[in-house]
Short mmCIF file of C-alpha atoms and ligand atoms in Angstrom, two decimals:
data_model
loop_
_atom_site.label_atom_id
_atom_site.label_comp_id
_atom_site.label_asym_id
_atom_site.label_seq_id
_atom_site.Cartn_x
_atom_site.Cartn_y
_atom_site.Cartn_z
CA MET A 398 201.60 106.70 278.30
CA ALA A 399 204.91 107.92 276.95
CA ASN A 400 207.22 109.69 279.39
CA TYR A 401 208.11 113.15 278.11
CA ASP A 402 210.57 115.71 279.54
CA TYR A 403 207.84 118.38 279.42
CA ASP A 404 204.07 118.62 279.09
CA LEU A 405 204.54 121.62 276.80
CA PHE A 406 207.45 123.00 274.83
CA VAL A 407 206.91 126.52 273.44
CA ILE A 408 209.11 127.81 270.62
CA GLY A 409 209.28 131.60 270.78
CA ALA A 410 208.87 133.89 273.80
CA GLY A 411 206.83 136.61 272.09
CA SER A 412 203.27 137.75 272.75
CA GLY A 413 201.57 134.42 271.97
CA GLY A 414 204.22 132.05 273.31
CA VAL A 415 204.68 133.79 276.65
CA ARG A 416 200.95 133.95 277.36
CA ALA A 417 200.44 130.28 276.51
CA ALA A 418 203.52 129.19 278.51
CA ARG A 419 202.56 131.19 281.60
CA LEU A 420 198.98 129.99 281.68
CA ALA A 421 199.97 126.37 281.06
CA ALA A 422 202.68 126.49 283.77
CA MET A 423 200.21 128.04 286.23
CA SER A 424 198.01 124.98 285.80
CA GLY A 425 200.87 122.88 287.18
CA ALA A 426 202.11 121.62 283.81
CA ARG A 427 205.85 121.18 283.17
CA VAL A 428 206.58 123.88 280.61
CA ALA A 429 209.73 125.00 278.78
CA VAL A 430 210.12 127.96 276.41
CA ALA A 431 212.93 128.54 273.92
CA GLU A 432 213.80 132.06 272.76
CA GLU A 433 216.62 132.72 270.32
CA HIS A 434 216.67 136.49 270.67
CA ARG A 435 215.13 138.44 273.56
CA VAL A 436 212.14 137.54 275.69
CA GLY A 437 209.13 139.66 274.78
CA GLY A 438 209.31 139.05 271.04
CA THR A 439 208.54 141.49 268.28
CA CYS A 440 206.00 143.53 270.22
CA VAL A 441 208.29 144.39 273.12
CA ILE A 442 211.71 144.36 271.47
CA ARG A 443 211.22 145.63 267.90
CA GLY A 444 207.53 146.30 267.32
CA CYS A 445 204.57 147.91 269.06
CA VAL A 446 206.29 149.17 272.19
CA PRO A 447 209.52 150.80 270.88
CA LYS A 448 207.51 152.00 267.88
CA LYS A 449 205.01 153.77 270.14
CA PHE A 450 207.88 155.44 272.04
CA MET A 451 209.20 156.68 268.70
CA VAL A 452 205.74 157.94 267.76
CA TYR A 453 205.53 159.82 271.06
CA ALA A 454 209.02 161.27 270.54
CA SER A 455 208.20 162.43 267.02
CA GLU A 456 204.82 163.94 267.93
CA PHE A 457 206.39 166.67 270.04
CA ALA A 458 207.36 168.60 266.91
CA HIS A 459 203.69 168.79 265.92
CA HIS A 460 202.68 169.64 269.50
CA ALA A 461 205.22 172.47 269.43
CA LYS A 462 203.65 173.90 266.28
CA THR A 463 200.18 173.64 267.83
CA ALA A 464 201.51 175.24 271.01
CA GLU A 465 202.65 178.28 269.02
CA GLY A 466 199.05 178.75 267.95
CA TYR A 467 198.14 178.90 271.63
CA GLY A 468 200.71 181.57 272.42
CA TRP A 469 203.69 179.47 273.46
CA SER A 470 207.16 179.98 271.99
CA PRO A 471 208.68 176.49 272.05
CA SER A 472 210.73 176.95 268.88
CA GLN A 473 214.06 176.67 270.74
CA ALA A 474 213.32 173.02 271.49
CA SER A 475 215.74 170.49 270.01
CA PHE A 476 215.80 166.70 269.85
CA ASP A 477 218.72 164.41 270.71
CA TRP A 478 218.41 160.98 269.10
CA PRO A 479 221.09 159.21 271.25
CA THR A 480 219.37 160.40 274.45
CA PHE A 481 216.06 159.04 273.21
CA LEU A 482 217.62 155.73 272.10
CA ALA A 483 219.28 155.18 275.47
CA ALA A 484 216.02 155.87 277.33
CA LYS A 485 214.07 153.64 274.96
CA ASP A 486 216.52 150.76 275.27
CA LYS A 487 216.47 151.02 279.07
CA GLU A 488 212.69 150.77 279.12
CA ILE A 489 212.66 147.86 276.66
CA ALA A 490 215.20 146.01 278.83
CA ARG A 491 212.97 146.61 281.87
CA LEU A 492 209.90 145.28 280.08
CA SER A 493 211.76 142.23 278.73
CA GLY A 494 212.93 141.56 282.30
CA ILE A 495 209.33 141.61 283.52
CA TYR A 496 208.42 138.99 280.91
CA VAL A 497 211.29 136.77 282.12
CA THR A 498 210.23 137.17 285.75
CA ASN A 499 206.60 136.41 284.92
CA LEU A 500 207.60 133.22 283.13
CA GLN A 501 209.81 132.14 285.99
CA ASN A 502 207.19 132.99 288.63
CA ALA A 503 204.68 130.87 286.75
CA GLY A 504 207.17 127.98 286.91
CA ALA A 505 208.16 127.78 283.22
CA GLU A 506 211.77 126.98 282.28
CA LEU A 507 213.45 129.35 279.84
CA ALA A 508 216.09 128.26 277.34
CA HIS A 509 217.99 131.05 275.58
CA ASP A 510 218.46 129.12 272.38
CA ARG A 511 217.15 128.50 268.92
CA ALA A 512 214.79 125.54 268.82
CA ARG A 513 214.07 123.22 265.93
CA VAL A 514 211.35 120.61 265.67
CA VAL A 515 212.82 117.15 265.10
CA ASP A 516 209.66 115.03 265.22
CA PRO A 517 206.12 115.41 266.60
CA HIS A 518 207.36 115.13 270.21
CA THR A 519 211.01 116.18 270.01
CA VAL A 520 212.67 119.59 269.92
CA GLU A 521 216.36 120.26 269.46
CA LEU A 522 217.99 123.18 271.28
CA VAL A 523 220.38 124.02 268.48
CA ASN A 524 223.21 125.83 270.29
CA HIS A 525 223.12 123.57 273.34
CA GLY A 526 223.10 120.54 271.02
CA ARG A 527 220.46 118.98 273.27
CA LYS A 528 217.20 117.22 272.40
CA VAL A 529 214.16 117.32 274.65
CA THR A 530 210.78 115.68 274.38
CA ALA A 531 207.34 117.13 275.05
CA GLU A 532 203.78 115.86 274.96
CA ARG A 533 202.74 119.06 273.17
CA ILE A 534 204.74 121.53 271.09
CA LEU A 535 203.52 125.09 270.51
CA VAL A 536 205.04 127.03 267.63
CA ALA A 537 204.95 130.78 268.32
CA THR A 538 207.88 132.01 266.24
CA GLY A 539 206.22 135.12 264.79
CA GLY A 540 207.19 136.76 261.50
CA ARG A 541 210.08 138.52 259.80
CA PRO A 542 210.22 141.52 257.46
CA TRP A 543 210.10 140.65 253.77
CA LYS A 544 212.36 142.23 251.15
CA PRO A 545 211.89 142.00 247.37
CA ASP A 546 214.48 140.22 245.29
CA ILE A 547 215.88 143.29 243.50
CA PRO A 548 219.42 144.59 243.10
CA GLY A 549 220.57 146.47 246.19
CA ALA A 550 217.74 145.25 248.43
CA GLU A 551 220.35 144.42 251.08
CA LEU A 552 221.21 148.14 251.29
CA ALA A 553 217.74 149.02 252.59
CA ILE A 554 216.94 148.76 256.28
CA THR A 555 213.71 147.28 257.64
CA SER A 556 211.83 148.05 260.86
CA GLU A 557 214.28 145.75 262.69
CA GLU A 558 217.19 148.15 262.11
CA ALA A 559 215.11 151.33 262.34
CA PHE A 560 215.06 150.97 266.12
CA HIS A 561 218.85 151.10 266.40
CA LEU A 562 220.09 153.69 263.90
CA GLU A 563 223.32 155.29 265.10
CA ALA A 564 222.18 158.66 263.83
CA LEU A 565 219.05 160.07 262.24
CA PRO A 566 219.34 160.45 258.46
CA LYS A 567 218.63 163.83 256.86
CA SER A 568 216.32 162.15 254.35
CA ILE A 569 214.66 158.77 253.95
CA VAL A 570 212.70 156.90 251.31
CA ILE A 571 210.26 154.40 252.82
CA ALA A 572 208.79 151.77 250.52
CA GLY A 573 205.44 150.35 251.58
CA GLY A 574 201.85 151.32 252.19
CA GLY A 575 200.96 149.23 255.21
CA PHE A 576 200.71 150.31 258.84
CA ILE A 577 204.41 149.90 259.58
CA ALA A 578 205.44 152.03 256.57
CA LEU A 579 202.99 154.79 257.53
CA GLU A 580 203.97 154.76 261.17
CA PHE A 581 207.68 155.10 260.39
CA ALA A 582 206.96 157.81 257.81
CA GLY A 583 205.23 159.79 260.57
CA ILE A 584 208.06 159.08 263.00
CA PHE A 585 210.89 160.18 260.70
CA ASN A 586 208.95 163.19 259.42
CA GLY A 587 208.17 164.29 262.97
CA LEU A 588 211.82 163.96 263.92
CA GLY A 589 212.79 166.34 261.14
CA VAL A 590 213.85 163.81 258.48
CA LYS A 591 212.80 164.68 254.92
CA THR A 592 210.49 161.73 254.28
CA THR A 593 209.24 160.22 251.05
CA LEU A 594 206.79 157.31 251.08
CA VAL A 595 206.55 155.25 247.92
CA HIS A 596 203.88 152.64 247.46
CA ARG A 597 203.07 150.55 244.42
CA GLY A 598 199.30 150.45 245.05
CA PRO A 599 196.71 153.13 244.22
CA ASN A 600 196.51 154.17 247.88
CA VAL A 601 197.99 153.40 251.29
CA LEU A 602 196.54 151.05 253.94
CA ARG A 603 195.07 148.32 251.76
CA GLY A 604 192.28 146.57 253.67
CA PHE A 605 191.14 149.74 255.44
CA ASP A 606 188.07 151.75 254.39
CA ASP A 607 188.63 153.76 251.21
CA HIS A 608 187.71 157.07 252.83
CA VAL A 609 190.25 156.40 255.59
CA ARG A 610 192.93 155.52 253.03
CA ALA A 611 192.44 158.71 251.05
CA HIS A 612 192.13 160.87 254.16
CA VAL A 613 195.30 159.56 255.81
CA ALA A 614 197.40 160.00 252.66
CA GLU A 615 196.13 163.56 252.31
CA GLU A 616 196.81 164.45 255.94
CA MET A 617 200.28 162.89 255.86
CA GLU A 618 201.12 165.10 252.89
CA ARG A 619 199.77 168.09 254.78
CA ARG A 620 202.26 167.27 257.53
CA GLY A 621 205.11 167.35 255.03
CA ILE A 622 205.52 163.69 253.93
CA LYS A 623 205.87 163.24 250.19
CA VAL A 624 203.55 160.38 249.21
CA ILE A 625 204.20 158.77 245.82
CA LEU A 626 201.63 156.16 244.77
CA GLY A 627 201.63 153.62 241.95
CA CYS A 628 205.41 153.38 242.08
CA GLN A 629 207.86 150.71 243.23
CA HIS A 630 211.57 150.10 243.55
CA ALA A 631 213.49 148.46 240.70
CA SER A 632 216.82 148.69 242.55
CA VAL A 633 218.73 150.52 245.25
CA GLU A 634 222.20 151.92 244.61
CA LYS A 635 224.79 153.18 247.07
CA THR A 636 226.61 156.34 246.08
CA GLY A 637 229.24 158.51 247.77
CA LYS A 638 226.48 160.72 249.17
CA GLY A 639 223.91 158.14 250.22
CA TYR A 640 221.49 156.00 248.24
CA VAL A 641 219.55 156.25 245.02
CA SER A 642 216.19 154.51 244.73
CA HIS A 643 215.71 153.60 241.09
CA MET A 644 212.00 153.20 240.50
CA ALA A 645 210.25 150.89 238.03
CA ASP A 646 208.84 153.89 236.11
CA GLY A 647 212.37 155.15 235.38
CA SER A 648 212.38 157.91 238.01
CA SER A 649 214.90 158.01 240.84
CA ILE A 650 215.04 159.47 244.33
CA GLU A 651 218.20 160.29 246.32
CA SER A 652 218.18 159.90 250.08
CA ASP A 653 220.43 159.26 253.10
CA LEU A 654 218.59 156.05 253.90
CA VAL A 655 216.14 153.61 252.29
CA MET A 656 213.71 151.56 254.35
CA PHE A 657 211.61 148.66 253.10
CA ALA A 658 208.37 148.13 255.00
CA LEU A 659 206.82 145.84 252.43
CA GLY A 660 205.18 143.28 254.66
CA ARG A 661 206.17 140.41 256.90
CA GLN A 662 206.38 136.67 256.42
CA PRO A 663 205.68 133.87 258.91
CA TYR A 664 209.00 132.73 260.40
CA THR A 665 209.11 128.99 259.77
CA LYS A 666 212.32 128.73 257.74
CA GLY A 667 214.64 126.05 259.13
CA LEU A 668 212.24 125.21 261.93
CA GLY A 669 211.92 121.55 260.92
CA LEU A 670 208.13 121.65 260.71
CA GLU A 671 207.94 120.04 257.27
CA ASP A 672 210.11 117.14 258.52
CA ALA A 673 207.65 116.61 261.38
CA GLY A 674 204.80 116.51 258.85
CA VAL A 675 203.25 119.90 259.70
CA ALA A 676 201.33 121.46 256.80
CA LEU A 677 202.47 124.93 255.78
CA ALA A 678 200.75 127.44 253.49
CA GLU A 679 202.51 128.76 250.39
CA ASN A 680 203.90 131.76 252.30
CA GLY A 681 205.26 129.48 255.06
CA ALA A 682 202.42 130.08 257.53
CA VAL A 683 201.52 127.17 259.78
CA VAL A 684 198.06 125.96 258.82
CA VAL A 685 195.83 125.68 261.90
CA ASP A 686 192.17 125.20 262.76
CA ASP A 687 190.00 127.31 265.08
CA TYR A 688 191.73 125.75 268.10
CA SER A 689 195.20 126.54 266.68
CA ARG A 690 195.78 122.80 266.03
CA THR A 691 198.04 121.82 263.14
CA ASN A 692 197.50 118.61 261.18
CA VAL A 693 199.96 116.90 263.56
CA PRO A 694 198.01 116.10 266.75
CA SER A 695 200.84 117.05 269.16
CA ILE A 696 201.73 120.38 267.50
CA TRP A 697 199.89 123.72 267.76
CA ALA A 698 200.72 127.21 266.47
CA VAL A 699 199.60 130.70 267.50
CA GLY A 700 200.33 134.29 266.55
CA ASP A 701 201.93 135.78 263.45
CA VAL A 702 203.40 132.44 262.38
CA THR A 703 199.84 131.39 261.50
CA ASP A 704 199.20 134.63 259.53
CA ARG A 705 195.63 135.10 260.70
CA ILE A 706 195.36 138.62 262.19
CA ASN A 707 198.92 139.74 262.88
CA LEU A 708 198.47 141.82 266.01
CA THR A 709 199.77 141.41 269.55
CA PRO A 710 196.40 141.13 271.35
CA VAL A 711 195.34 138.47 268.85
CA ALA A 712 198.51 136.41 269.44
CA ILE A 713 197.92 136.73 273.20
CA ARG A 714 194.29 135.59 272.91
CA GLU A 715 195.20 132.68 270.65
CA GLY A 716 197.90 131.61 273.15
CA ALA A 717 195.46 131.91 276.04
CA ALA A 718 192.75 129.95 274.19
CA PHE A 719 195.25 127.16 273.48
CA ALA A 720 196.27 126.95 277.16
CA GLN A 721 192.65 127.10 278.32
CA THR A 722 191.72 124.26 275.99
CA GLU A 723 194.69 121.98 276.62
CA PHE A 724 195.54 122.61 280.29
CA TYR A 725 192.29 123.70 281.94
CA GLY A 726 189.89 121.37 280.18
CA GLN A 727 187.87 124.31 278.77
CA PRO A 728 187.72 124.13 274.96
CA THR A 729 188.19 127.76 273.89
CA ARG A 730 188.37 129.36 270.47
CA PHE A 731 189.44 132.93 269.91
CA ASP A 732 186.82 134.81 267.91
CA HIS A 733 188.62 136.64 265.08
CA GLU A 734 185.53 138.72 264.25
CA MET A 735 185.39 142.44 265.04
CA VAL A 736 189.02 142.81 266.10
CA ALA A 737 189.72 146.53 266.34
CA SER A 738 193.01 147.91 265.15
CA ALA A 739 194.96 151.12 265.19
CA VAL A 740 197.53 152.70 262.94
CA PHE A 741 199.81 155.09 264.78
CA SER A 742 200.34 157.22 261.74
CA GLN A 743 200.19 160.98 262.18
CA PRO A 744 197.24 161.53 262.31
CA PRO A 745 196.37 158.07 263.66
CA VAL A 746 193.62 155.67 262.61
CA GLY A 747 191.22 153.52 264.62
CA ALA A 748 189.04 150.98 262.88
CA VAL A 749 186.77 148.07 263.67
CA GLY A 750 184.50 145.91 261.55
CA MET A 751 183.66 146.01 257.88
CA THR A 752 184.75 148.65 255.44
CA GLU A 753 182.00 150.19 253.33
CA ALA A 754 183.05 148.08 250.33
CA GLU A 755 183.07 144.85 252.38
CA ALA A 756 179.66 145.65 253.85
CA ARG A 757 178.14 146.42 250.45
CA ARG A 758 179.47 143.08 249.15
CA ALA A 759 178.37 141.04 252.16
CA LEU A 760 175.14 142.75 253.20
CA GLY A 761 173.80 144.54 250.13
CA LYS A 762 172.14 147.67 251.37
CA VAL A 763 174.03 149.73 253.93
CA ASP A 764 173.64 153.20 255.41
CA ILE A 765 176.76 155.32 255.54
CA TYR A 766 177.30 158.14 258.01
CA LEU A 767 180.36 160.25 257.51
CA SER A 768 181.79 163.46 258.82
CA ARG A 769 185.00 165.38 258.25
CA PHE A 770 185.79 168.32 260.44
CA ARG A 771 188.63 170.28 261.99
CA PRO A 772 189.22 169.17 265.59
CA MET A 773 188.61 171.90 268.15
CA LYS A 774 192.25 171.92 269.20
CA TYR A 775 193.26 173.05 265.70
CA THR A 776 190.35 175.35 264.80
CA PHE A 777 191.46 177.59 267.68
CA PHE A 778 194.44 178.88 265.70
CA GLY A 779 193.27 178.13 262.18
CA GLY A 780 195.12 174.84 261.77
CA ALA A 781 194.05 173.02 258.63
CA GLU A 782 194.16 169.39 259.88
CA ARG A 783 190.87 167.53 259.62
CA CYS A 784 189.66 164.31 261.14
CA LEU A 785 187.25 161.76 259.71
CA ILE A 786 184.59 159.62 261.30
CA LYS A 787 182.52 157.06 259.44
CA LEU A 788 179.92 154.52 260.48
CA VAL A 789 178.80 151.62 258.30
CA VAL A 790 175.30 150.40 259.21
CA GLU A 791 173.44 147.36 257.87
CA ALA A 792 170.25 148.91 256.45
CA ALA A 793 167.89 146.00 257.24
CA THR A 794 168.83 145.58 260.91
CA GLN A 795 170.35 149.00 261.65
CA LYS A 796 173.30 147.17 263.23
CA ILE A 797 176.56 149.10 263.15
CA VAL A 798 178.98 146.82 261.32
CA GLY A 799 181.93 149.17 260.87
CA CYS A 800 183.47 152.22 262.50
CA HIS A 801 186.41 154.04 260.91
CA LEU A 802 188.18 157.00 262.45
CA VAL A 803 191.14 159.24 261.60
CA GLY A 804 192.26 161.94 263.99
CA PRO A 805 193.72 162.64 267.42
CA ASP A 806 193.15 159.89 270.02
CA THR A 807 191.21 157.66 267.61
CA PRO A 808 193.16 154.51 268.69
CA GLU A 809 191.85 155.17 272.22
CA ILE A 810 188.31 155.91 271.03
CA ILE A 811 188.02 152.82 268.83
CA GLN A 812 188.70 150.47 271.74
CA MET A 813 185.45 151.47 273.43
CA ALA A 814 183.46 151.70 270.20
CA ALA A 815 184.57 148.12 269.51
CA VAL A 816 182.93 146.90 272.73
CA ALA A 817 179.50 148.13 271.63
CA ILE A 818 179.90 147.08 268.02
CA LYS A 819 181.04 143.58 268.94
CA MET A 820 177.96 143.32 271.15
CA GLY A 821 175.80 144.10 268.10
CA VAL A 822 174.76 147.67 268.89
CA THR A 823 172.20 149.24 266.54
CA LYS A 824 172.34 152.81 265.30
CA PRO A 825 169.31 153.89 267.40
CA GLN A 826 170.91 152.38 270.54
CA TRP A 827 174.21 154.06 269.70
CA ASP A 828 172.44 157.42 269.17
CA SER A 829 170.60 157.09 272.48
CA THR A 830 173.98 157.39 274.22
CA CYS A 831 174.42 160.92 275.43
CA ALA A 832 177.47 162.80 274.12
CA VAL A 833 180.50 163.75 276.21
CA HIS A 834 181.21 167.40 275.46
CA PRO A 835 183.45 168.92 274.17
CA THR A 836 185.23 165.92 272.66
CA LEU A 837 186.01 164.51 269.25
CA ALA A 838 184.27 161.27 270.22
CA GLU A 839 180.92 163.00 270.77
CA GLU A 840 180.64 163.43 267.00
CA LEU A 841 180.22 159.65 266.82
CA VAL A 842 176.89 159.67 268.63
CA THR A 843 175.56 162.74 266.83
CA LEU A 844 175.96 161.52 263.23
CA ARG A 845 172.55 161.99 261.61
CA GLU A 846 173.11 162.53 257.91
CA LYS A 847 173.15 159.50 255.62
CA PHE A 848 175.18 159.67 252.40
CA THR A 849 174.24 158.16 249.06
CA PRO A 850 176.94 156.26 247.14
CA GLN A 851 177.03 159.16 244.63
CA GLU A 852 177.63 161.72 247.35
CA LEU A 853 180.26 159.47 248.92
CA GLY A 854 182.06 159.10 245.62
CA ALA A 855 182.23 162.85 245.38
CA ALA A 856 183.36 163.08 249.00
CA ALA A 857 186.21 160.60 248.49
P1 FAD B 991 206.60 137.43 268.10
O1 FAD B 991 206.22 138.47 269.07
O2 FAD B 991 207.27 137.85 266.85
O3 FAD B 991 207.51 136.40 268.89
C1 FAD B 991 208.16 135.35 268.26
C2 FAD B 991 209.42 135.04 269.05
O4 FAD B 991 209.91 133.78 268.62
C3 FAD B 991 210.54 136.04 268.81
O5 FAD B 991 211.00 136.53 270.05
C4 FAD B 991 211.61 135.25 268.09
O6 FAD B 991 212.91 135.66 268.41
C5 FAD B 991 211.33 133.85 268.60
N1 FAD B 991 211.78 132.77 267.72
C6 FAD B 991 211.52 132.64 266.39
N2 FAD B 991 212.01 131.46 265.94
C7 FAD B 991 212.59 130.85 266.99
C8 FAD B 991 213.25 129.61 267.16
N3 FAD B 991 213.40 128.76 266.16
N4 FAD B 991 213.71 129.29 268.39
C9 FAD B 991 213.57 130.13 269.44
N5 FAD B 991 212.94 131.32 269.34
C10 FAD B 991 212.45 131.67 268.13
N6 FAD B 991 200.76 144.75 266.82
C11 FAD B 991 199.84 145.45 267.51
O7 FAD B 991 198.89 144.85 268.02
N7 FAD B 991 199.95 146.80 267.67
C12 FAD B 991 200.99 147.51 267.17
O8 FAD B 991 201.06 148.73 267.33
C13 FAD B 991 201.98 146.80 266.45
N8 FAD B 991 203.06 147.44 265.96
C14 FAD B 991 204.03 146.74 265.30
C15 FAD B 991 205.13 147.44 264.82
C16 FAD B 991 206.12 146.76 264.15
C17 FAD B 991 207.32 147.52 263.63
C18 FAD B 991 206.02 145.34 263.96
C19 FAD B 991 207.11 144.61 263.24
C20 FAD B 991 204.94 144.65 264.45
C21 FAD B 991 203.93 145.35 265.12
N9 FAD B 991 202.79 144.69 265.62
C22 FAD B 991 201.83 145.40 266.29
C23 FAD B 991 202.60 143.25 265.42
C24 FAD B 991 202.99 142.47 266.66
O9 FAD B 991 204.30 142.82 267.05
C25 FAD B 991 202.90 140.98 266.39
O10 FAD B 991 201.60 140.68 265.90
C26 FAD B 991 203.14 140.14 267.64
O11 FAD B 991 204.39 140.43 268.20
C27 FAD B 991 203.03 138.65 267.28
O12 FAD B 991 203.34 137.87 268.39
P2 FAD B 991 203.89 136.39 268.20
O13 FAD B 991 203.91 135.79 269.55
O14 FAD B 991 203.16 135.72 267.14
O15 FAD B 991 205.37 136.56 267.64
#
């Protein structure tokens, strides 16, 4: 057997890479991890975690308004961006440090360097100018924001820069209709920035249930975000005052800042994978099978670089399944079915399973239960915000195949709903669960009225 420097070399210390490296090292394997930026990856450094802190920070403005309805007078409150940034960066540094410690405690070696695959068993540490060999190589390099090739695109920030702005702009145009665009629209709007969201599609959140998409857009507008649909950038221009977004339909919008949140691409550029014979998809994603194996027997890939479901818990599970299979002798596949997800827009979304349209296509006849109502917290003072809950049920089996929620705490609620739905719960079993009162979630187990497609069309 060939003598390698390591049993496993992991490229990228993000969600997937760290989990795989730790588990493999804990089995006694000789493991090294290369990270070119900061340990923790997108999630910890410039994704989920700092984003959620920004969501929390921005929500206080809405809480203050609600509080007024309850008799408080919090209107003197003010927000200091530099104070928030310093606190956020301190916490991110602490979390990144924990990731480093966990890797070291597990016995993995960490190289702060960019890595490049040279051949199926060799990796080059670019800045150190050193080559190392490994029996297995795991690619976990994540993704990068994508920008369109239009004049002035370089003037627009992406989510990467949004976490480090020196000062808050007075106004911002955000291009995009995906979860990152919506989340940042809510963040900037909540922090007092005049926010315009432009999206080329007919509605935001492609891939989510149509009722959710319409409801979220409506509620975001209610909170003061200007949502422009069916419209996209032709160019961005810098002026003495700020920026002008020139749109394809001939209109233009002036703002202090422009942000592109138009999607992300797998980060395989310059990684040497093609030279090693690894098959890539057209968008650069590493092509893998259910066990995260590439077509080269010594190379695997997990997480966003494979462009399957681009979420942190999925990357972690794929990394764990790889380690379980290769270092513990337990062949393990991560099941990509019924993965719940949240959008931390304001109001937020929680969803799991099929949309109504997907279910109608796949299953034929479905029963739809839907309710829109004002949450108790807001009815108290006449607030207009409404939430939405929707269940998609396969008619023949009465299995719940989709659950779609918009409203306060729905990302928390969907986690538990996902447990039952993944286990195959039927509507009668679901309904036999006694409600917890008074909560928003209780509405889920008291949905009785079925809607016909005609009624639903009218409702949407
Ligand atoms: P990453 O976490 O991206 O890690 C890849 C690592 O590899 C990086 O640290 C990178 O620096 C390093 N690297 C790349 N190339 C090399 C190289 N050649 N050599 C050395 N190192 C290299 N997911 C959720 O589940 N919930 C959320 O709320 C959520 N919010 C998000 C918000 C934003 C703004 C963004 C951008 C993403 C968000 N995500 C969220 C997605 C989530 O962050 C990713 O799915 C997850 O981080 C993917 O993990 P990964 O291990 O595949 O890659």
